[in-house]
mmCIF file of C-alpha atoms and ligand atoms in Angstrom:
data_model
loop_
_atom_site.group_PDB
_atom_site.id
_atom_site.type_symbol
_atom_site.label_atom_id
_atom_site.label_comp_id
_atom_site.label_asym_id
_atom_site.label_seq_id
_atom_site.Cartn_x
_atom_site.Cartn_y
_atom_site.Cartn_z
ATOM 1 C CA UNK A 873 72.440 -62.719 -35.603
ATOM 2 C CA UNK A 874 74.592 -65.576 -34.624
ATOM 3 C CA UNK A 875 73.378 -69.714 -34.373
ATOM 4 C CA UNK A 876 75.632 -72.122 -33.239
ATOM 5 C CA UNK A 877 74.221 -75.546 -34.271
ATOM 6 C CA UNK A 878 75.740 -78.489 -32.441
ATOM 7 C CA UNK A 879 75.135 -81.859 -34.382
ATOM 8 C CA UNK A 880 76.343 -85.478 -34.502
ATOM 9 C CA UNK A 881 75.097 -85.681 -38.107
ATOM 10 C CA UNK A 882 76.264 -82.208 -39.577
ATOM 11 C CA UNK A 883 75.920 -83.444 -43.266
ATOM 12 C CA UNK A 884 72.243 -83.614 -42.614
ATOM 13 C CA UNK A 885 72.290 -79.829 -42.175
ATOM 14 C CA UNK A 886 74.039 -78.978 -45.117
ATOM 15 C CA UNK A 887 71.558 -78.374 -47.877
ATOM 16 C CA UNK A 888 68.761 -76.722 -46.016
ATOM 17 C CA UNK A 889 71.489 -73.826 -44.680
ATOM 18 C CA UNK A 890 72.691 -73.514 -48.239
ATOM 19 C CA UNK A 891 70.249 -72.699 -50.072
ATOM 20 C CA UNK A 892 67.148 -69.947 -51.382
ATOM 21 C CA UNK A 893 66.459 -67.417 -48.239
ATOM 22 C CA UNK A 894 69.173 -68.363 -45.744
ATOM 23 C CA UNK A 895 71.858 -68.817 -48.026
ATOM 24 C CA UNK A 896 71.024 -65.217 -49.515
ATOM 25 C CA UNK A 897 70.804 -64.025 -45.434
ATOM 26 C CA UNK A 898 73.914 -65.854 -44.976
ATOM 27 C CA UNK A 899 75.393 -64.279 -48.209
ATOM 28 C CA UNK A 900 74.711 -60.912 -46.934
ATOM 29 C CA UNK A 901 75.925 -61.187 -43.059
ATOM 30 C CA UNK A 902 72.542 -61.157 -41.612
ATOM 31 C CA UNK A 903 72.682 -64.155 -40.747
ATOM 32 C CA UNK A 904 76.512 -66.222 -39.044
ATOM 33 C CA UNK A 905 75.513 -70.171 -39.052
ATOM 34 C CA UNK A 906 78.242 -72.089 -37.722
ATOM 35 C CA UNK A 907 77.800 -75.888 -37.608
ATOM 36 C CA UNK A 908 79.942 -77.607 -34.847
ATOM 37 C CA UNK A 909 80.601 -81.205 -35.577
ATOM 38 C CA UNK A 910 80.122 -82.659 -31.796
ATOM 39 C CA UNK A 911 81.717 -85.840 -33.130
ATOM 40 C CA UNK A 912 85.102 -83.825 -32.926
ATOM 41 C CA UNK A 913 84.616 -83.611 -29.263
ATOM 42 C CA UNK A 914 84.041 -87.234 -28.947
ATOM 43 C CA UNK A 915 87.056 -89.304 -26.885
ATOM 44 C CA UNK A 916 88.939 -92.142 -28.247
ATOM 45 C CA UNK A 917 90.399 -93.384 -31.553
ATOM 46 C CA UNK A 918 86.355 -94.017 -32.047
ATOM 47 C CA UNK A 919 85.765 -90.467 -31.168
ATOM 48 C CA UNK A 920 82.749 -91.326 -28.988
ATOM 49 C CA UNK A 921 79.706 -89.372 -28.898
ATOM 50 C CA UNK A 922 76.856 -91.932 -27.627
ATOM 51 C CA UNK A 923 76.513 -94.843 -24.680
ATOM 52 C CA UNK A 924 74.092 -97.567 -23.429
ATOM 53 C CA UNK A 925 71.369 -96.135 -21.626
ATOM 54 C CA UNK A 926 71.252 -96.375 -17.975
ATOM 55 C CA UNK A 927 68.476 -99.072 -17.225
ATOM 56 C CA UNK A 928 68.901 -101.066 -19.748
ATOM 57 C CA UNK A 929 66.484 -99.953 -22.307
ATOM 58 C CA UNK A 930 67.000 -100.101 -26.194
ATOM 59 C CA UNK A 931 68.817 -97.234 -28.114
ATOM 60 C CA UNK A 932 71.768 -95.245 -27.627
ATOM 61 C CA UNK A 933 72.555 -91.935 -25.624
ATOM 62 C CA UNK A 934 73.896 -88.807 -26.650
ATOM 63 C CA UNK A 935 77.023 -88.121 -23.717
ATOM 64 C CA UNK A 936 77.621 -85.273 -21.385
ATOM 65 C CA UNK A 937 80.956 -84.456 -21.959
ATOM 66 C CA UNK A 938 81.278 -83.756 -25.972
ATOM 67 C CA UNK A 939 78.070 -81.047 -25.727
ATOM 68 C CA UNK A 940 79.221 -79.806 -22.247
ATOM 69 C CA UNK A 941 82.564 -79.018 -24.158
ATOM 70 C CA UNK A 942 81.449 -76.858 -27.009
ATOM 71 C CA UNK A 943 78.894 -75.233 -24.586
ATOM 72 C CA UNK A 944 81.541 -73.631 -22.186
ATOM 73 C CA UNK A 945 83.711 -73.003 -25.236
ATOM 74 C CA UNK A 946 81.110 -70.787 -26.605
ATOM 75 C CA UNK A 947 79.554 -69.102 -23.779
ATOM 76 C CA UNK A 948 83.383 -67.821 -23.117
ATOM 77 C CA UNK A 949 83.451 -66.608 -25.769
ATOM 78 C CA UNK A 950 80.191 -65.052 -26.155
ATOM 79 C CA UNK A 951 76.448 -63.968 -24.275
ATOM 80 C CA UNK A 952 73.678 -66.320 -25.832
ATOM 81 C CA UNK A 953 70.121 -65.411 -25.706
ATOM 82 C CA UNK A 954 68.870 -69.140 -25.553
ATOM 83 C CA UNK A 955 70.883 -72.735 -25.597
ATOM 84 C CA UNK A 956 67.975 -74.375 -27.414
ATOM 85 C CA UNK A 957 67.298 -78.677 -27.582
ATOM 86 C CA UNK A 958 65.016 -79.536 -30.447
ATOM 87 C CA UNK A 959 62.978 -81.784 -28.359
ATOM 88 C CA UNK A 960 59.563 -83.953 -29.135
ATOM 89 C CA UNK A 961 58.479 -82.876 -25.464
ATOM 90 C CA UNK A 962 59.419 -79.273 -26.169
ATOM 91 C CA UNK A 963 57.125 -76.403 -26.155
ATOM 92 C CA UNK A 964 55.287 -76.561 -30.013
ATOM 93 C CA UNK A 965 57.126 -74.150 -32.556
ATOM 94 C CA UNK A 966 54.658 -71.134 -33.691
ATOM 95 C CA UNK A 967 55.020 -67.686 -35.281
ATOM 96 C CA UNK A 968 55.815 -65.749 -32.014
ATOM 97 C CA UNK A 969 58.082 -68.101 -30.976
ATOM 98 C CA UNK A 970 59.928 -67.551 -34.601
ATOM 99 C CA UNK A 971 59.562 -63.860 -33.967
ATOM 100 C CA UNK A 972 61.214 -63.909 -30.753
ATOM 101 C CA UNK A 973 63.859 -65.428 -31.379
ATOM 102 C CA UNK A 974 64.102 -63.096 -34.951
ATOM 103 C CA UNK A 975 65.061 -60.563 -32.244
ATOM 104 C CA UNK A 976 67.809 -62.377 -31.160
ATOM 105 C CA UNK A 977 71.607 -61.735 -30.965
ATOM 106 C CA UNK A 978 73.086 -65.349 -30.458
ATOM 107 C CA UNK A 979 71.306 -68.368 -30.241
ATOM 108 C CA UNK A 980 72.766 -72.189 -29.665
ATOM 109 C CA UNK A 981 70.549 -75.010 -31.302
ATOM 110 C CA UNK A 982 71.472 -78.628 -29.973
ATOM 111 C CA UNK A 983 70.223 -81.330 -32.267
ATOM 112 C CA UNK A 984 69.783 -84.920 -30.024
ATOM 113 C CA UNK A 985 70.366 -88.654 -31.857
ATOM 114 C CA UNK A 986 69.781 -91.454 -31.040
ATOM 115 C CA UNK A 987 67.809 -92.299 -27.624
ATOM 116 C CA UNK A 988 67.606 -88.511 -27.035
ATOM 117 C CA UNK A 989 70.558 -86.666 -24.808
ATOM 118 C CA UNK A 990 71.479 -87.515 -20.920
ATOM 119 C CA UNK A 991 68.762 -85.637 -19.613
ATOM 120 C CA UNK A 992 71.648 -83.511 -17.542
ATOM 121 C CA UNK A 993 72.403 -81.691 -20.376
ATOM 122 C CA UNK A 994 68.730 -80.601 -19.890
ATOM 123 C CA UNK A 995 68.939 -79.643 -16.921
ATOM 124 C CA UNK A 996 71.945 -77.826 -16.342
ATOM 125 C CA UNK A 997 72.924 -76.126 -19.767
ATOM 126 C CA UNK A 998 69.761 -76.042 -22.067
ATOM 127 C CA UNK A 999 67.412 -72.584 -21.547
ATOM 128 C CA UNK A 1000 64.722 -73.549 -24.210
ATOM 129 C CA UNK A 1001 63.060 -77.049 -25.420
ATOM 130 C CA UNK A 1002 61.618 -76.512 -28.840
ATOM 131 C CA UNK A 1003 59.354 -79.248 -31.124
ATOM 132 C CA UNK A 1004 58.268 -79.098 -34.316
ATOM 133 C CA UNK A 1005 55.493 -80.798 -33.520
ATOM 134 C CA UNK A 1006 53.545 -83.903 -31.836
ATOM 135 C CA UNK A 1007 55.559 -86.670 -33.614
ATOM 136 C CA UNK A 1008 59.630 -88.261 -33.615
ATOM 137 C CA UNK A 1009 62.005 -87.199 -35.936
ATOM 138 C CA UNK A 1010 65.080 -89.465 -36.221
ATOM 139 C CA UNK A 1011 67.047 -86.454 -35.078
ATOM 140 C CA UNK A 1012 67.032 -82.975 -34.176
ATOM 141 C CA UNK A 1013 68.686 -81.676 -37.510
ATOM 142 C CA UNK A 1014 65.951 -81.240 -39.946
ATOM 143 C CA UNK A 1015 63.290 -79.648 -36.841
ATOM 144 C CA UNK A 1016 66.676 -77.443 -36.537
ATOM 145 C CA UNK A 1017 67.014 -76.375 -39.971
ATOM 146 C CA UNK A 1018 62.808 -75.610 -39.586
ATOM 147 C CA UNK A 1019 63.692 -73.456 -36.163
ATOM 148 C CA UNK A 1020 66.593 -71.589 -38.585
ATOM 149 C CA UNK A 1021 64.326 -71.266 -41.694
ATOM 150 C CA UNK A 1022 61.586 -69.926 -39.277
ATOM 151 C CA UNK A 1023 63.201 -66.939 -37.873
ATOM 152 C CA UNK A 1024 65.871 -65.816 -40.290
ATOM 153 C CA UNK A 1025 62.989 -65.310 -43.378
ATOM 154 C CA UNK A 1026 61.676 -62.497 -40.618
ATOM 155 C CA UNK A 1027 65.342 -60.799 -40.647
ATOM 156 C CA UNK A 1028 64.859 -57.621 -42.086
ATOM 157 C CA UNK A 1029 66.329 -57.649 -45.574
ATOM 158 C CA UNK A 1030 66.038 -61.409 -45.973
ATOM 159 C CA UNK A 1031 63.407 -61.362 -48.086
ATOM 160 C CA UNK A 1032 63.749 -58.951 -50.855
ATOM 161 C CA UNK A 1033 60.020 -57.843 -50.361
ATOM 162 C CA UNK A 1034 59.838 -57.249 -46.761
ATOM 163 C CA UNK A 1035 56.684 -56.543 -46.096
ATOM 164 C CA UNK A 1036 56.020 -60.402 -48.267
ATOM 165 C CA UNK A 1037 56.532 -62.274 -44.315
ATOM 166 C CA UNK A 1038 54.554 -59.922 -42.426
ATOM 167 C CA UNK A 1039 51.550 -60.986 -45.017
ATOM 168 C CA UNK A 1040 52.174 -64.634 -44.174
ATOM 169 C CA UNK A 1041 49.900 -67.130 -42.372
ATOM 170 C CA UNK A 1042 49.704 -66.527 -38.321
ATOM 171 C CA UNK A 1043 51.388 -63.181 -38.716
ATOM 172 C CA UNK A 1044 47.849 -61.702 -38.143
ATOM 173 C CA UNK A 1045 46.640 -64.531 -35.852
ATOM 174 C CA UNK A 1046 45.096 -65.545 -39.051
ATOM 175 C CA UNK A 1047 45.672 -67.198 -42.127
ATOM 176 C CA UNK A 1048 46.614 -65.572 -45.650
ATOM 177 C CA UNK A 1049 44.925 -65.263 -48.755
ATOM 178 C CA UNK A 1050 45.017 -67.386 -51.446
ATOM 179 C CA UNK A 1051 47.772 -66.181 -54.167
ATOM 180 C CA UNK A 1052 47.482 -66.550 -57.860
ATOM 181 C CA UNK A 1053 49.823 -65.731 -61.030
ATOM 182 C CA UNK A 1054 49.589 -65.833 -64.683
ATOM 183 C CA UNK A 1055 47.943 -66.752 -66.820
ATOM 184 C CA UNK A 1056 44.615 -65.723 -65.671
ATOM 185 C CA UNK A 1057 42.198 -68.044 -67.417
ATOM 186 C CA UNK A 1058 44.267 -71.753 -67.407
ATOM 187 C CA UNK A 1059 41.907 -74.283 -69.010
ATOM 188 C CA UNK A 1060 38.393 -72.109 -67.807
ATOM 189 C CA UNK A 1061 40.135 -72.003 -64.241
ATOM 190 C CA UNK A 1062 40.365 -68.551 -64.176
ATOM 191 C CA UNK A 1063 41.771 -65.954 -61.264
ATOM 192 C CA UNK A 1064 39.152 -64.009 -59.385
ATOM 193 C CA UNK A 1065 38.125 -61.270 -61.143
ATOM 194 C CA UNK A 1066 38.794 -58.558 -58.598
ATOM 195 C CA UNK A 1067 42.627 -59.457 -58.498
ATOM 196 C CA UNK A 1068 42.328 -58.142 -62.336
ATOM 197 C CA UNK A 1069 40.499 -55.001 -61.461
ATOM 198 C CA UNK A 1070 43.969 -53.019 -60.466
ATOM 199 C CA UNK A 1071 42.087 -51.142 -57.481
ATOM 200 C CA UNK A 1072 44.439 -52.071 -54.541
ATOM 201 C CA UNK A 1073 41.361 -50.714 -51.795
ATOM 202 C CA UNK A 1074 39.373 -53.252 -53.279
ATOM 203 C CA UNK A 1075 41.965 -56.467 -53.659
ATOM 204 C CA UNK A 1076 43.019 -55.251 -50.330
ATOM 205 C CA UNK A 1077 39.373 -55.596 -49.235
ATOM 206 C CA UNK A 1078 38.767 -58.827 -50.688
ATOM 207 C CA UNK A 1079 42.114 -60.576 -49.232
ATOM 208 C CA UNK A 1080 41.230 -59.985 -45.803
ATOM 209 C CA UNK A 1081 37.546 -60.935 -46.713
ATOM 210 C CA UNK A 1082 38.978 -64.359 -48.082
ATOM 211 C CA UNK A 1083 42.212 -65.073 -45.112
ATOM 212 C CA UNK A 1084 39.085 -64.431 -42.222
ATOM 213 C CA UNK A 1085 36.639 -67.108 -44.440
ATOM 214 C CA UNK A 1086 39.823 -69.204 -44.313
ATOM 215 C CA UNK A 1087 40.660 -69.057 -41.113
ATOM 216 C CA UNK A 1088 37.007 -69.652 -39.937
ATOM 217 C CA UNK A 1089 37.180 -72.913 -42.265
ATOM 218 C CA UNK A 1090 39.825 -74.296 -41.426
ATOM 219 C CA UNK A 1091 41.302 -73.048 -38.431
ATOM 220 C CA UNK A 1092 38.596 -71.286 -35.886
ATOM 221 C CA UNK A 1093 40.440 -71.655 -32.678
ATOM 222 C CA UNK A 1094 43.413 -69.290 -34.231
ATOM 223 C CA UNK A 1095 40.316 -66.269 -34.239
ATOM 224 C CA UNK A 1096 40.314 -66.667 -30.351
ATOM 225 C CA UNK A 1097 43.454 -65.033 -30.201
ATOM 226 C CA UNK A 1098 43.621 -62.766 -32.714
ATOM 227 C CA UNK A 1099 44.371 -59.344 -32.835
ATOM 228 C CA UNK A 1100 42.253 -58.261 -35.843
HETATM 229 N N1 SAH B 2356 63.414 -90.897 -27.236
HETATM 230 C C1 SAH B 2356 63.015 -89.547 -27.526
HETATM 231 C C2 SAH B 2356 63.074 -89.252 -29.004
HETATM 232 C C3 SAH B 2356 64.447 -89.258 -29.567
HETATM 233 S S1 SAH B 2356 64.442 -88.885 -31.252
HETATM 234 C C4 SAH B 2356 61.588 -89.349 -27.030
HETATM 235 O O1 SAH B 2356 60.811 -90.299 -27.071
HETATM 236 O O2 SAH B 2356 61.250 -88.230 -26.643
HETATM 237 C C5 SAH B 2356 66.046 -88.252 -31.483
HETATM 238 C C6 SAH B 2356 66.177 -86.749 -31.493
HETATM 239 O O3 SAH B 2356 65.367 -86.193 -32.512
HETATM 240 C C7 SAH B 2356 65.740 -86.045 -30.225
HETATM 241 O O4 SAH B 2356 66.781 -86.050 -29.287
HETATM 242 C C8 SAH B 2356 65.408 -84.641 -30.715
HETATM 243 O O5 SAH B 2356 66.575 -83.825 -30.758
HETATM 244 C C9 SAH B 2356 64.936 -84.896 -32.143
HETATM 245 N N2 SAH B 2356 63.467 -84.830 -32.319
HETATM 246 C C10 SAH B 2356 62.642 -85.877 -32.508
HETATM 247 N N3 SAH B 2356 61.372 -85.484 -32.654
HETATM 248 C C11 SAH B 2356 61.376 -84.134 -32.558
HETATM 249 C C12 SAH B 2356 60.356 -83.128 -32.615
HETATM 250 N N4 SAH B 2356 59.081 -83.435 -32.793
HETATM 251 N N5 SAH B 2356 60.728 -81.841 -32.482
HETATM 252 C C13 SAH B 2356 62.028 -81.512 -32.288
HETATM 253 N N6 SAH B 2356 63.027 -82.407 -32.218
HETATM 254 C C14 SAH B 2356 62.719 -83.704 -32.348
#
């Protein structure tokens, strides 16, 4: 899999892509990120990348021509699956979504600034509005490096125990069971004794038992659509 990520504030990206999962994704070629500083396609000495807003209001807008630039350049060179805007008016990031786009071949994530992006880049070049959820981020960068983090832990092979993300909350429509390591009695807070009992029917048993009294708890509308 491919993602282009086009930024105005690459350094923000930096640690998040180098690190734990993706960098060991990355490390093995399951993963290509390539970070495109859209401040290189800026014009002028100032290499320009933002202007006043058209009606006068307050903050800054991400230009047309720099994002147009790198978009043509790589859809020459290349079929993409989705040109993706994170976006607080997007449609709200969940676990399908992330599996989706898991599938994917080549993927473009556009990061706005600022005021946002002139809302023709919207319409004419983006395919997919995503948010990370009901609230502003200062930029799209770190809901971008969520998006990335998202989908490339369901790559197979980017976790070394693959079957560890298919056990993970939403995967089932529900949540997952609570997870405990040594030692097993810390202070008198001890582990439930059936995770000591080393029958795998029964633990098996009891964690579905425990993610379905979870997911009652806290999050009963998620049982609506589940396929368990
Ligand atoms: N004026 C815009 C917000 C701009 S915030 C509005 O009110 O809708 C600057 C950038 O941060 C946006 O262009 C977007 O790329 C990113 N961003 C902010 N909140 C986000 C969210 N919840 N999900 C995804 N991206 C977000």
């Amino acid at each position: 899999m491919r993602i282009d990520i086009l930024s105005v504030v690459p350094e923000l990206l930096e640690s998040p892509l180098n690190h734990s999962i993706i960098k060991r994704a990355r490390d093995k070629g399951l993963v290509e990120i390539i970070v495109h500083d859209v401040r290189e396609y800026g014009k002028g000495n100032y290499r320009q990348v933002d202007d006043y807003n058209y009606g006068g209001d307050a903050g800054m807008v991400m230009m047309i021509e720099p994002v147009y630039t790198i978009i043509e350049k790589l859809k020459k060179e290349r079929k993409y699956d989705e040109i993706i805007y994170m976006s607080p008016d997007g449609d709200l990031l969940n676990q399908k979504m992330a599996n989706d786009m898991s599938c994917m071949e080549n993927i473009i994530i556009l990061c706005g600034h600022y005021k946002g992006i002139d809302q023709r880049i919207r319409d004419y070049l983006i395919t997919k509005e995503i948010s990370i959820g009901n609230y502003v981020t200062s930029g799209g960068e770190i809901p971008a490096t969520i998006v990335c983090d998202a989908i490339i832990r369901l790559i197979p092979g980017a976790i070394s125990d693959e079957t560890s993300a298919l056990s993970d909350s939403f995967q089932d429509g529900i949540l997952s069971a609570p997870v405990y390591t040594r030692p097993a009695n810390f202070n008198g807070w001890e582990v439930p004794d059936i995770l000591l009992s080393g029958n795998p029917k029964l633990i098996q048993e009891w964690q579905y038992e425990q993610a379905m009294e979870r997911t009652k708890r806290l999050r009963p509308e998620l049982l609506k659509n589940s396929r368990k």
